[in-house]
mmCIF file of C-alpha atoms in Angstrom:
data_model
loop_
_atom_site.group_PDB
_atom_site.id
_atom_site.type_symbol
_atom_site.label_atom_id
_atom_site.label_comp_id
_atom_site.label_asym_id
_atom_site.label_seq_id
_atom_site.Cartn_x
_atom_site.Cartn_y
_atom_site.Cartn_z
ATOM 1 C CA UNK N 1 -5.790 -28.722 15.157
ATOM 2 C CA UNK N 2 -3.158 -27.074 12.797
ATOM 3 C CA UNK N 3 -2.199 -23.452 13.898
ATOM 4 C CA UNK N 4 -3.362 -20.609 12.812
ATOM 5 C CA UNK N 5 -1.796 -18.422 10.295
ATOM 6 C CA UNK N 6 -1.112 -15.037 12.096
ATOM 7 C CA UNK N 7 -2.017 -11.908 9.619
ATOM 8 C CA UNK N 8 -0.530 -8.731 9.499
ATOM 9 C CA UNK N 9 -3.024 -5.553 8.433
ATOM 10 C CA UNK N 10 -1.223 -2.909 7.272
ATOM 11 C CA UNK N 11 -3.207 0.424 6.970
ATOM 12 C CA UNK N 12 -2.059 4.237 6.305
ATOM 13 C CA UNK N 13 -2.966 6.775 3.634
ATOM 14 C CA UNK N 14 -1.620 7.118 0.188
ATOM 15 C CA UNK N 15 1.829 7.897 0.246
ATOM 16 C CA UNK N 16 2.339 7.252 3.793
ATOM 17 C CA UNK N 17 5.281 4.553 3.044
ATOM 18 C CA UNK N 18 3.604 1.148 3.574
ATOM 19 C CA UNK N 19 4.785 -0.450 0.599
ATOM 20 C CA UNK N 20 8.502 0.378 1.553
ATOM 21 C CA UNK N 21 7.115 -1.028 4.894
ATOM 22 C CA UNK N 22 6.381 -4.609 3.007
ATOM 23 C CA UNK N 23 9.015 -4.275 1.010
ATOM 24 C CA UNK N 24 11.904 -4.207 3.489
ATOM 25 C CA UNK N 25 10.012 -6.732 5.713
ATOM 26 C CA UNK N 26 9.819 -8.994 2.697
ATOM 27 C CA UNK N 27 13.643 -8.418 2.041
ATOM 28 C CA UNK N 28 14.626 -9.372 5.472
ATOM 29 C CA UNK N 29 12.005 -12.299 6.143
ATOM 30 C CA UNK N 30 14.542 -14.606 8.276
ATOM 31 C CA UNK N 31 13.402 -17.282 6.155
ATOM 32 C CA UNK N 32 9.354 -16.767 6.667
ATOM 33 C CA UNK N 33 7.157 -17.849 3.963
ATOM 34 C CA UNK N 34 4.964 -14.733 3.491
ATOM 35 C CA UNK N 35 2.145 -14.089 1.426
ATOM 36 C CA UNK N 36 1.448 -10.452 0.604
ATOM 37 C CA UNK N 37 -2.343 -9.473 -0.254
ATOM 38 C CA UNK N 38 -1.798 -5.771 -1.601
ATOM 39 C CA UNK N 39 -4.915 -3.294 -2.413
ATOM 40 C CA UNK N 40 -3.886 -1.703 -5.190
ATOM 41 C CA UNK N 41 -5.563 1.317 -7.965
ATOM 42 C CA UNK N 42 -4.748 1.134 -11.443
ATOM 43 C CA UNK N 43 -5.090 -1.416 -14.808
ATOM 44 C CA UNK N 44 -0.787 -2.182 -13.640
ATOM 45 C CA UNK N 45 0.116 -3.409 -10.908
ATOM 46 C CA UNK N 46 2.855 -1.356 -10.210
ATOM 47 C CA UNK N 47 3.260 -1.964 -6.523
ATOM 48 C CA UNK N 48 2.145 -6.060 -6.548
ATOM 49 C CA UNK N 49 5.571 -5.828 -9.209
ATOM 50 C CA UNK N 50 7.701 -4.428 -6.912
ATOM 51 C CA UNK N 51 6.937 -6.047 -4.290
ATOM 52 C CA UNK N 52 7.470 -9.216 -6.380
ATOM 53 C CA UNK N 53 10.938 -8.715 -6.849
ATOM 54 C CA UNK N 54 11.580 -8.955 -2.797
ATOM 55 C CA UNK N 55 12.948 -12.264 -1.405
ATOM 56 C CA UNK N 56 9.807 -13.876 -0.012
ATOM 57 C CA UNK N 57 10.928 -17.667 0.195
ATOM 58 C CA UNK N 58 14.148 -20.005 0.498
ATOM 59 C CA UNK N 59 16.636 -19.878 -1.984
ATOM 60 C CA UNK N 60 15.558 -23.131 -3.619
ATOM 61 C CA UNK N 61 11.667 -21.937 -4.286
ATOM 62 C CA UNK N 62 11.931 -18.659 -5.164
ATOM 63 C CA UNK N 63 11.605 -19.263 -8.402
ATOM 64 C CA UNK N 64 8.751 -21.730 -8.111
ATOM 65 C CA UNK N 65 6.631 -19.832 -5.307
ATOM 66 C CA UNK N 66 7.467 -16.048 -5.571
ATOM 67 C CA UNK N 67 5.313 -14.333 -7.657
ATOM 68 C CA UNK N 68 2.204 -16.881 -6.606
ATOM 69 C CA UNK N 69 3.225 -15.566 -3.373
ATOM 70 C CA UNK N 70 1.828 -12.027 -4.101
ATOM 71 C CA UNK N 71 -2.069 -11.263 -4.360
ATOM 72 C CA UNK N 72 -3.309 -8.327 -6.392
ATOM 73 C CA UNK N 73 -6.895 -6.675 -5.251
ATOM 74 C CA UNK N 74 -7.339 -3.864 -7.919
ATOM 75 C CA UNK N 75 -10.991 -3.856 -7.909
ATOM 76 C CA UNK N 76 -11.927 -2.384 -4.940
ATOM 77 C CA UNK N 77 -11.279 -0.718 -1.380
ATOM 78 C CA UNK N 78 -10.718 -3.822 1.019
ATOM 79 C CA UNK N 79 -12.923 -2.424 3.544
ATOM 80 C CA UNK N 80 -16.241 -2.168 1.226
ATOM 81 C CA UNK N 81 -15.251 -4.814 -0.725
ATOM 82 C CA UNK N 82 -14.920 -7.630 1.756
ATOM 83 C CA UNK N 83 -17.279 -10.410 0.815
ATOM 84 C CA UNK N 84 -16.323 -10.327 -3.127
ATOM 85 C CA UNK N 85 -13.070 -9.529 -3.326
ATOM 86 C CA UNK N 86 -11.223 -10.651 -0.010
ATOM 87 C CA UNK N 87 -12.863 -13.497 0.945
ATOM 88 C CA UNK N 88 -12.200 -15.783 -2.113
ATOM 89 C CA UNK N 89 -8.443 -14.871 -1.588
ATOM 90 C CA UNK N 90 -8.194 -15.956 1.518
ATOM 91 C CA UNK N 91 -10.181 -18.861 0.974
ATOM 92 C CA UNK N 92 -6.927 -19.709 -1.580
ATOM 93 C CA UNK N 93 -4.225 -19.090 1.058
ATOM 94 C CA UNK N 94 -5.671 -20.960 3.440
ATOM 95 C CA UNK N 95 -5.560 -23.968 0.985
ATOM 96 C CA UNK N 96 -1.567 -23.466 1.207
ATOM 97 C CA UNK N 97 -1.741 -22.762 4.868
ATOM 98 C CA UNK N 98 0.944 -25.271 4.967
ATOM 99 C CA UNK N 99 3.518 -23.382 3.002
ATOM 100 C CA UNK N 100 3.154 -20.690 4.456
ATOM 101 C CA UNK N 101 4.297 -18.875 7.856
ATOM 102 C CA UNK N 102 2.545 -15.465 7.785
ATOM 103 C CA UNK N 103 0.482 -13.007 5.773
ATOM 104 C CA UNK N 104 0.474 -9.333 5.012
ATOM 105 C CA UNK N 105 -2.227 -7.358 3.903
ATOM 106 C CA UNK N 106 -1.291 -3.821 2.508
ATOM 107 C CA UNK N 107 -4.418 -2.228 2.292
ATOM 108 C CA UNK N 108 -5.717 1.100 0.145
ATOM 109 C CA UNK N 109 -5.031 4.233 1.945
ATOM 110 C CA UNK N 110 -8.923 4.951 2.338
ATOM 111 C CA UNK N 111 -9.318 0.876 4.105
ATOM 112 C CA UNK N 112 -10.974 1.496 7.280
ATOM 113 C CA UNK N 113 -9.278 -1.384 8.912
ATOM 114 C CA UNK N 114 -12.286 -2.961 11.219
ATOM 115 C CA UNK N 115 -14.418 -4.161 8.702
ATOM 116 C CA UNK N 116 -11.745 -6.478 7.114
ATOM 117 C CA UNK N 117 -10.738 -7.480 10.432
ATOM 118 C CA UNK N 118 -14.639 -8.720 11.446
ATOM 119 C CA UNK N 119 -14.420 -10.638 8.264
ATOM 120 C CA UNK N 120 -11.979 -12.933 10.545
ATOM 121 C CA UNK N 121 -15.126 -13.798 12.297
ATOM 122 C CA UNK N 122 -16.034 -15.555 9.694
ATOM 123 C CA UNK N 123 -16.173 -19.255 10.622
ATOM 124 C CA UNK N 124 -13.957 -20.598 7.144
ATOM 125 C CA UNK N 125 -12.026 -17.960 8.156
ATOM 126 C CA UNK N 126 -11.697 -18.097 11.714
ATOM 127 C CA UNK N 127 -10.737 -21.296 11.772
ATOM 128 C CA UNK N 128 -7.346 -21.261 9.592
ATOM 129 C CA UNK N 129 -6.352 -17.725 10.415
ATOM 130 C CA UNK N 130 -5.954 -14.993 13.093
ATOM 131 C CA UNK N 131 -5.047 -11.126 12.756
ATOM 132 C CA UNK N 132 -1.520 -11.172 14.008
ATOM 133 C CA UNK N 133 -1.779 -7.101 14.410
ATOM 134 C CA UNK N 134 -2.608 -4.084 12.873
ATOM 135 C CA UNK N 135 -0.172 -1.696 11.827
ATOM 136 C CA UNK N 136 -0.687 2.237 11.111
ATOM 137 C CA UNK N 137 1.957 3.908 9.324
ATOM 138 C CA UNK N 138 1.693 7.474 9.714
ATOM 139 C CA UNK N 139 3.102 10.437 7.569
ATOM 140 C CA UNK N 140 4.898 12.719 10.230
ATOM 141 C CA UNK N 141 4.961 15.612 7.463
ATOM 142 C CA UNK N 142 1.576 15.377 6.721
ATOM 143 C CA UNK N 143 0.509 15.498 9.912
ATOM 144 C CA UNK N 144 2.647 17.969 11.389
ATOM 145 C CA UNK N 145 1.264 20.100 8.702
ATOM 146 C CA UNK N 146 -3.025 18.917 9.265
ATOM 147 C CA UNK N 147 -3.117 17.408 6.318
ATOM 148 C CA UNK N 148 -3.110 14.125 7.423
ATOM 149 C CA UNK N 149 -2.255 12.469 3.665
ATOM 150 C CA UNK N 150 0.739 14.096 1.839
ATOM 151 C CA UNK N 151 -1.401 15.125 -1.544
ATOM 152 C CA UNK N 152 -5.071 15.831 -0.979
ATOM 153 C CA UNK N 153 -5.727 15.700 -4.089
ATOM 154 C CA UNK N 154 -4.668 12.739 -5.201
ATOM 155 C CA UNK N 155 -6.672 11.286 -2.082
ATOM 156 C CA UNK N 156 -9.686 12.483 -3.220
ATOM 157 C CA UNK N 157 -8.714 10.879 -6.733
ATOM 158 C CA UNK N 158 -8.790 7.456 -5.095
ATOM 159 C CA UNK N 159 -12.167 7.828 -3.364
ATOM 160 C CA UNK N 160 -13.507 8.594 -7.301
ATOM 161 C CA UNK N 161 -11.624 6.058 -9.357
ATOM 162 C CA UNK N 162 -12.775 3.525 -7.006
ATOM 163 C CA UNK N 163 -16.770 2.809 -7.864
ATOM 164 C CA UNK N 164 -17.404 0.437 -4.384
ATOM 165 C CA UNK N 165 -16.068 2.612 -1.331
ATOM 166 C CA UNK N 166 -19.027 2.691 0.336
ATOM 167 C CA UNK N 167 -17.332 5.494 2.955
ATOM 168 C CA UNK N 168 -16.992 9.201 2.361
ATOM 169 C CA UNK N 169 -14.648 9.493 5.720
ATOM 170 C CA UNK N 170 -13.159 12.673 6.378
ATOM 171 C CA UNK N 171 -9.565 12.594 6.762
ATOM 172 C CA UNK N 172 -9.492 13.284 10.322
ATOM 173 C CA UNK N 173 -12.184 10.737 11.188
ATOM 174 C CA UNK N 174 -10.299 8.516 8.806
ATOM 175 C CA UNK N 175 -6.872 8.765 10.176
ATOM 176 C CA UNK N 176 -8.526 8.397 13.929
ATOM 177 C CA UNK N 177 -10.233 4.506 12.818
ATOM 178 C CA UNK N 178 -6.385 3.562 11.830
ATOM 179 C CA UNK N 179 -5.513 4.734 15.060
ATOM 180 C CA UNK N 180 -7.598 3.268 17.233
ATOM 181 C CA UNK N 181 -7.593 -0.376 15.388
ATOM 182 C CA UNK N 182 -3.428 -0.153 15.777
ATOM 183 C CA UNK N 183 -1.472 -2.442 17.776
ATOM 184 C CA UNK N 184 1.503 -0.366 16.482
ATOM 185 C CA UNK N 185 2.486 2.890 14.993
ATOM 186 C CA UNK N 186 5.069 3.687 12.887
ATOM 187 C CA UNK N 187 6.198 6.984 12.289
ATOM 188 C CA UNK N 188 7.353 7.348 8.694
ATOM 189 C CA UNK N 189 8.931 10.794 6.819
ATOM 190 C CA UNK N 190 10.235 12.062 10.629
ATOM 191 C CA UNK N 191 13.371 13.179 8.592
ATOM 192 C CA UNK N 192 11.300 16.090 6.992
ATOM 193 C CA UNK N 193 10.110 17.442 10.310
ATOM 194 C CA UNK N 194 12.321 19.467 13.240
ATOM 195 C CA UNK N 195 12.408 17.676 16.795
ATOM 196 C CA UNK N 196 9.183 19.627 18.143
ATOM 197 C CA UNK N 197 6.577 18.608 15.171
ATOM 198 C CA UNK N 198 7.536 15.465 15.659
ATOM 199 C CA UNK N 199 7.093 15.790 19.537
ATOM 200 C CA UNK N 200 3.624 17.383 18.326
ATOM 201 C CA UNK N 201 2.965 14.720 16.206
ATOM 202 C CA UNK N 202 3.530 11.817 18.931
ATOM 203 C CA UNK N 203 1.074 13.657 20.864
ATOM 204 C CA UNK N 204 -1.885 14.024 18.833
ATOM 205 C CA UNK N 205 -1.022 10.150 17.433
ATOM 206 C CA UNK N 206 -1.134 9.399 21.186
ATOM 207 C CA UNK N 207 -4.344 11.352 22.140
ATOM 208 C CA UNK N 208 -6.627 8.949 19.095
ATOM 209 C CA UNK N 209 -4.806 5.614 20.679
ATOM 210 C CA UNK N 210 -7.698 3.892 22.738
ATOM 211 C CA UNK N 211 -5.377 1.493 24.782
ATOM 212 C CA UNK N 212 -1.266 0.977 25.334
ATOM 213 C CA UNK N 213 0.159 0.689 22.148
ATOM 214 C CA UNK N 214 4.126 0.516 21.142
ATOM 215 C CA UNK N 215 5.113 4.017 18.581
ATOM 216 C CA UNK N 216 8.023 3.579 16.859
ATOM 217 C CA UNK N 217 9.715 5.742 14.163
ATOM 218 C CA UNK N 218 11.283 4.658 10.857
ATOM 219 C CA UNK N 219 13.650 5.346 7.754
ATOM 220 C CA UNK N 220 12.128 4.520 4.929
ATOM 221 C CA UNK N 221 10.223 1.597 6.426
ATOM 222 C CA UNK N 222 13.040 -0.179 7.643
ATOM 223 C CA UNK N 223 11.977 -2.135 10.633
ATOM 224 C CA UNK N 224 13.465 -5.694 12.025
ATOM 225 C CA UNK N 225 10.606 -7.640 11.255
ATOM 226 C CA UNK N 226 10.663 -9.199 14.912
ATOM 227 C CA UNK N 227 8.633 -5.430 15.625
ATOM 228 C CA UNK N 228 6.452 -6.127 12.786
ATOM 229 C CA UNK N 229 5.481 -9.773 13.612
ATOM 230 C CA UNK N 230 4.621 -12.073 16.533
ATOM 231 C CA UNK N 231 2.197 -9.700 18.348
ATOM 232 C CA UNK N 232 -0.366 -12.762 18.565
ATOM 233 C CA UNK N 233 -2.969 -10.526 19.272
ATOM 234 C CA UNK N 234 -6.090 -12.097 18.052
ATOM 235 C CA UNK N 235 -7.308 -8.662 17.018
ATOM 236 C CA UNK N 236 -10.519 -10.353 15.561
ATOM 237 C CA UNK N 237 -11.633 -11.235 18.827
ATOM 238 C CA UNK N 238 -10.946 -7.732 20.395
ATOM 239 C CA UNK N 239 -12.510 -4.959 18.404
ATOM 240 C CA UNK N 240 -14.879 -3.657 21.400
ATOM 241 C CA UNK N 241 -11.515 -2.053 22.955
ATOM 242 C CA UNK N 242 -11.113 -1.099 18.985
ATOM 243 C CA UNK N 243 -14.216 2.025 18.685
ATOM 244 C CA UNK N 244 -14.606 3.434 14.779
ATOM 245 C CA UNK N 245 -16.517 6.401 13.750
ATOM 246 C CA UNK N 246 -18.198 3.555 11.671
ATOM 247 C CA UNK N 247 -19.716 1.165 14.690
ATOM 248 C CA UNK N 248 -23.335 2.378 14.244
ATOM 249 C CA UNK N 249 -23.167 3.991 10.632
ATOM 250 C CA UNK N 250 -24.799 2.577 7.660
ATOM 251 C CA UNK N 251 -22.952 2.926 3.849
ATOM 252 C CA UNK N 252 -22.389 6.349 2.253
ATOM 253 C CA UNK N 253 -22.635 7.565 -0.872
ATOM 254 C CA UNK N 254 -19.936 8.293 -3.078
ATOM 255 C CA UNK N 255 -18.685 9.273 -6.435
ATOM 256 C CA UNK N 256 -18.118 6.916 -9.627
ATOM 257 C CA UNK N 257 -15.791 8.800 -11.657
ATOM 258 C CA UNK N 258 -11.912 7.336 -13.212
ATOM 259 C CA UNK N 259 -9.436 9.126 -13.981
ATOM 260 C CA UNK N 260 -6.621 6.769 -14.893
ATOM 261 C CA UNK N 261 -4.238 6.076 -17.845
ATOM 262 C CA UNK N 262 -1.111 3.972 -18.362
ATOM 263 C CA UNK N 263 1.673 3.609 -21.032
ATOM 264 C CA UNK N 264 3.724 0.443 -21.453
ATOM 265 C CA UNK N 265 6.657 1.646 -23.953
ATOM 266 C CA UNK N 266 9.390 -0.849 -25.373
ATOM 267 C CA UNK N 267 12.402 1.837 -25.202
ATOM 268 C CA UNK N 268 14.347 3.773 -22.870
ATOM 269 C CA UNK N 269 15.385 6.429 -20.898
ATOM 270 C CA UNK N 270 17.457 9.081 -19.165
ATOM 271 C CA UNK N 271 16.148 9.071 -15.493
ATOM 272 C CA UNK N 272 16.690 12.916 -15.101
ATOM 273 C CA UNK N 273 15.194 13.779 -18.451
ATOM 274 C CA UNK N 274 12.191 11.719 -18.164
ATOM 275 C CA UNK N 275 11.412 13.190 -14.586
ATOM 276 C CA UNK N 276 11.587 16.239 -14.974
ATOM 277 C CA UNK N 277 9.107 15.858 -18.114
ATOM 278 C CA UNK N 278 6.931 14.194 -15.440
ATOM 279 C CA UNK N 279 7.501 16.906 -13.117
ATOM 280 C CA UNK N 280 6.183 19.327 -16.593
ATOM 281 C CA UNK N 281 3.297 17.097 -17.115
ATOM 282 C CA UNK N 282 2.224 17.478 -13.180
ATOM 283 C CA UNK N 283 2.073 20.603 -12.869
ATOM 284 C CA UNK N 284 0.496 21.767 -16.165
ATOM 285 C CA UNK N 285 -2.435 18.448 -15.683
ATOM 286 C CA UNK N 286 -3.951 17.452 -12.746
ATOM 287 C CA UNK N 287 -1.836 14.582 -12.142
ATOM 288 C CA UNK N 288 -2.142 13.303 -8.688
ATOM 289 C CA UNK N 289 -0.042 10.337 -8.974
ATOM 290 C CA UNK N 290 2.871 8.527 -11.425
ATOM 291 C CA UNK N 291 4.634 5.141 -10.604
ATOM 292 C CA UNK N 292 5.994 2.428 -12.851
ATOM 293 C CA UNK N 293 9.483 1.338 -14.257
ATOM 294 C CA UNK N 294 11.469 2.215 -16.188
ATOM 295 C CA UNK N 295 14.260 1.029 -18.840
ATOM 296 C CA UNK N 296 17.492 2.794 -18.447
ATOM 297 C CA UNK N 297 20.086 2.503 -21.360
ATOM 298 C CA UNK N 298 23.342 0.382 -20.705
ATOM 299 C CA UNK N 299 21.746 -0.347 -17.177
ATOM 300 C CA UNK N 300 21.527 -4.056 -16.083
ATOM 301 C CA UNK N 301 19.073 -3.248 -13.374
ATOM 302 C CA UNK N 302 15.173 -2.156 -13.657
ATOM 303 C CA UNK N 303 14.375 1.787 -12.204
ATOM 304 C CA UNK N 304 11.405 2.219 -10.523
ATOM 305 C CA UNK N 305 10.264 5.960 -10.424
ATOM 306 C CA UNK N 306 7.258 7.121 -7.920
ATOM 307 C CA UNK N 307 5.761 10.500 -8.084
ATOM 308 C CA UNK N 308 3.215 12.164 -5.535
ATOM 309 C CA UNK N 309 2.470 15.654 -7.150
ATOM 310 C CA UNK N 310 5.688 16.900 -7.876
ATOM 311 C CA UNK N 311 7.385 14.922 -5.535
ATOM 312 C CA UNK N 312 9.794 12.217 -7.191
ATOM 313 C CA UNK N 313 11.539 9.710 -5.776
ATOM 314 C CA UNK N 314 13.827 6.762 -8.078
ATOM 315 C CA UNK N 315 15.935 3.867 -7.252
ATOM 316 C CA UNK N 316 16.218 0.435 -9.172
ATOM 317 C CA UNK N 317 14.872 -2.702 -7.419
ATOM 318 C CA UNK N 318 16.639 -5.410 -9.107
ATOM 319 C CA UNK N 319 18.376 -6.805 -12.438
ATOM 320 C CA UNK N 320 15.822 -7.067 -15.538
ATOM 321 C CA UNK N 321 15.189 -10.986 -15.677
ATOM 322 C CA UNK N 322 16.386 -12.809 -18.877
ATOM 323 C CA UNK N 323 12.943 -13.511 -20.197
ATOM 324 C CA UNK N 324 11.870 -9.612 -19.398
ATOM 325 C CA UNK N 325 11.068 -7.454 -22.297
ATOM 326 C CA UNK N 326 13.178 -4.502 -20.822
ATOM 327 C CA UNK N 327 10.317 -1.734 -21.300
ATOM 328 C CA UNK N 328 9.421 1.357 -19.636
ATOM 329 C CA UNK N 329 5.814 0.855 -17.428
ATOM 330 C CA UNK N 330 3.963 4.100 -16.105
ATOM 331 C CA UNK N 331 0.662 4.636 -14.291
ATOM 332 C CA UNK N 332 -0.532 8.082 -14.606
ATOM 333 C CA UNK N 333 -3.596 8.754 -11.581
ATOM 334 C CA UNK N 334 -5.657 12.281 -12.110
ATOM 335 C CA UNK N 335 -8.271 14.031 -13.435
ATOM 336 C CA UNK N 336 -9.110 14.378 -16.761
ATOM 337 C CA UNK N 337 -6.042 12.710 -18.051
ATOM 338 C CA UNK N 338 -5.073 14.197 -21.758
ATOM 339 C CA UNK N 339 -3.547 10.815 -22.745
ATOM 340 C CA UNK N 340 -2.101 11.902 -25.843
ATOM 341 C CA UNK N 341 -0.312 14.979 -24.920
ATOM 342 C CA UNK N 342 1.442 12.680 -21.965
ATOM 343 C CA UNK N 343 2.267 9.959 -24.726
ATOM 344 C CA UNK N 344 3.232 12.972 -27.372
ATOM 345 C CA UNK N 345 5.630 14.117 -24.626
ATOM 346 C CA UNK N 346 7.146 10.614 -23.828
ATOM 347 C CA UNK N 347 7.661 9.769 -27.339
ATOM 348 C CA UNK N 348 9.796 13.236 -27.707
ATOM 349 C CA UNK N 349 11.879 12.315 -25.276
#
């Protein structure tokens, strides 16, 4: 019987660092074939992009296999959405199970993370693949601070924009599920928080943790993969030692509403300039979130420029490709968006 593939969940709220988790992982695979299945909000897919331009095969097949190597689930919260949108994914990896050494799913930051992991029950399933681990990434700041998710707001955003989560969680209730499904913790933003919050925060991470499980801190997600992968766990097979808020619960309601707009803009710009008009259009809109790229005059390399609130962060990823249109790509996330005063203020730049 071939082996299994061995799956990686990834789970943690928005902002919380787990696609600079995959990211580095995928930069430093030690030659593993890895598939990435990333739950993503938005018409782009700003974070499936940048996590396309890690390395995530050999030299000689990146070209070939990269970007089919990278699955895109935009249409709804893993957790609720298991049956329609997981399932026929994985049904298409396990086809390739034979050029490939490991998955990783990053999931939404509202995925409660046993309901995709029962779906491993599932006999097509169960049969070519096993859940490796799961992994809870946990934002030390927000935390320390009771918050849980660094921007409130622009967690209850995601709940609304997203028309099948079938789970109005509370944060705290929330947060507790990723705990207790975790066969690791990382600690992620510990540089923004004194020795003692951090002691505090190891303490209340330590008081939701069900069984023995490893906590480990990091910078900016960078991890040697050996602590990411090779737990062999089976996780599918041990969610009794797993509890959820959710064992005996039935669906809840939720609410439908979208409040998302994007811009796709064939020029460029100064880095400094444009952010701090983003930083303008935050704080005068409710704009909870703003990713995307961006084209940089006399700049060989692509910028990618993340924004939680007010909170900016920029760095570029890699060169533009030959065949790339070099234009600028941003996903505004909010509620209700004034689209043309944010594209007024772009094109005045």
């Amino acid at each position: 019987m071939a082996k299994k593939i061995p799956v990686t969940v990834i789970t943690g709220f928005l902002g919380s660092g787990k696609t600079s988790l995959v990211r580095n992982l995928l930069q430093n695979n030690q030659g593993q074939r890895i598939a990435v299945l990333v739950n993503e909000f938005g018409e782009l897919g700003i974070d499936g992009e940048l996590l396309k331009s890690c390395r995530i095969c050999p030299e000689d097949e990146i070209e070939e296999s990269q970007d089919n190597n990278i699955f895109e689930l935009a249409n709804g919260c893993l957790c609720c959405t298991v049956q329609d949108e997981f399932y026929p994914t994985m049904k298409e990896l396990i086809k390739r199970r034979d050029s490939i050494d490991s998955i990783i799913i990053e999931t939404s930051g509202l995925a409660l993370p046993k309901p995709l992991v029962k779906a491993f029950r599932w006999q097509e399933i169960r049969n070519a693949a096993t859940v490796d681990a799961v992994i809870t990434v946990v934002d030390c700041a927000a935390v320390a601070a009771g918050t849980f998710a660094s921007d409130l707001d622009a967690i209850a955003l995601q709940r609304q924009e997203d028309d099948s989560l079938e789970h109005e969680t509370p944060l705290q209730e929330l947060f507790e599920d990723q705990l207790s499904c975790a066969d690791l913790v990382i600690l992620n933003k510990t540089d923004l928080i004194d020795e003692q919050q951090k002691n505090q925060v190891v303490e209340l991470v330590k008081q939701e943790l069900p069984r023995q499980v490893k906590i480990v801190s990091s910078d900016y997600g960078k991890l040697d993969p050996s602590v990411l992968l090779g737990f062999s766990s089976a996780v599918e097979d041990d969610l009794d030692s797993r509890p959820s808020h959710h064992d005996t619960e039935e669906d809840h309601e939720h609410d439908d509403e979208i409040n998302s707009t994007h811009f796709i803009l064939n020029r460029t710009f100064d880095p400094e300039k444009l952010q701090a008009t983003l930083k303008k259009l935050a704080e005068k809109q409710e704009i909870y979130r703003i990713k995307g790229f961006v084209a940089v005059a006399n700049k060989p390399m692509r910028l990618v420029m993340q924004g939680v609130g007010t909170r900016f962060e920029k760095f570029y990823d890699r060169p533009w490709k030959p065949e790339e249109k070099k234009q600028t790509c941003l996903v505004f996330i909010g509620r209700d968006l004034q689209s043309s005063e944010i594209e007024s203020q772009l094109v005045s730049l």
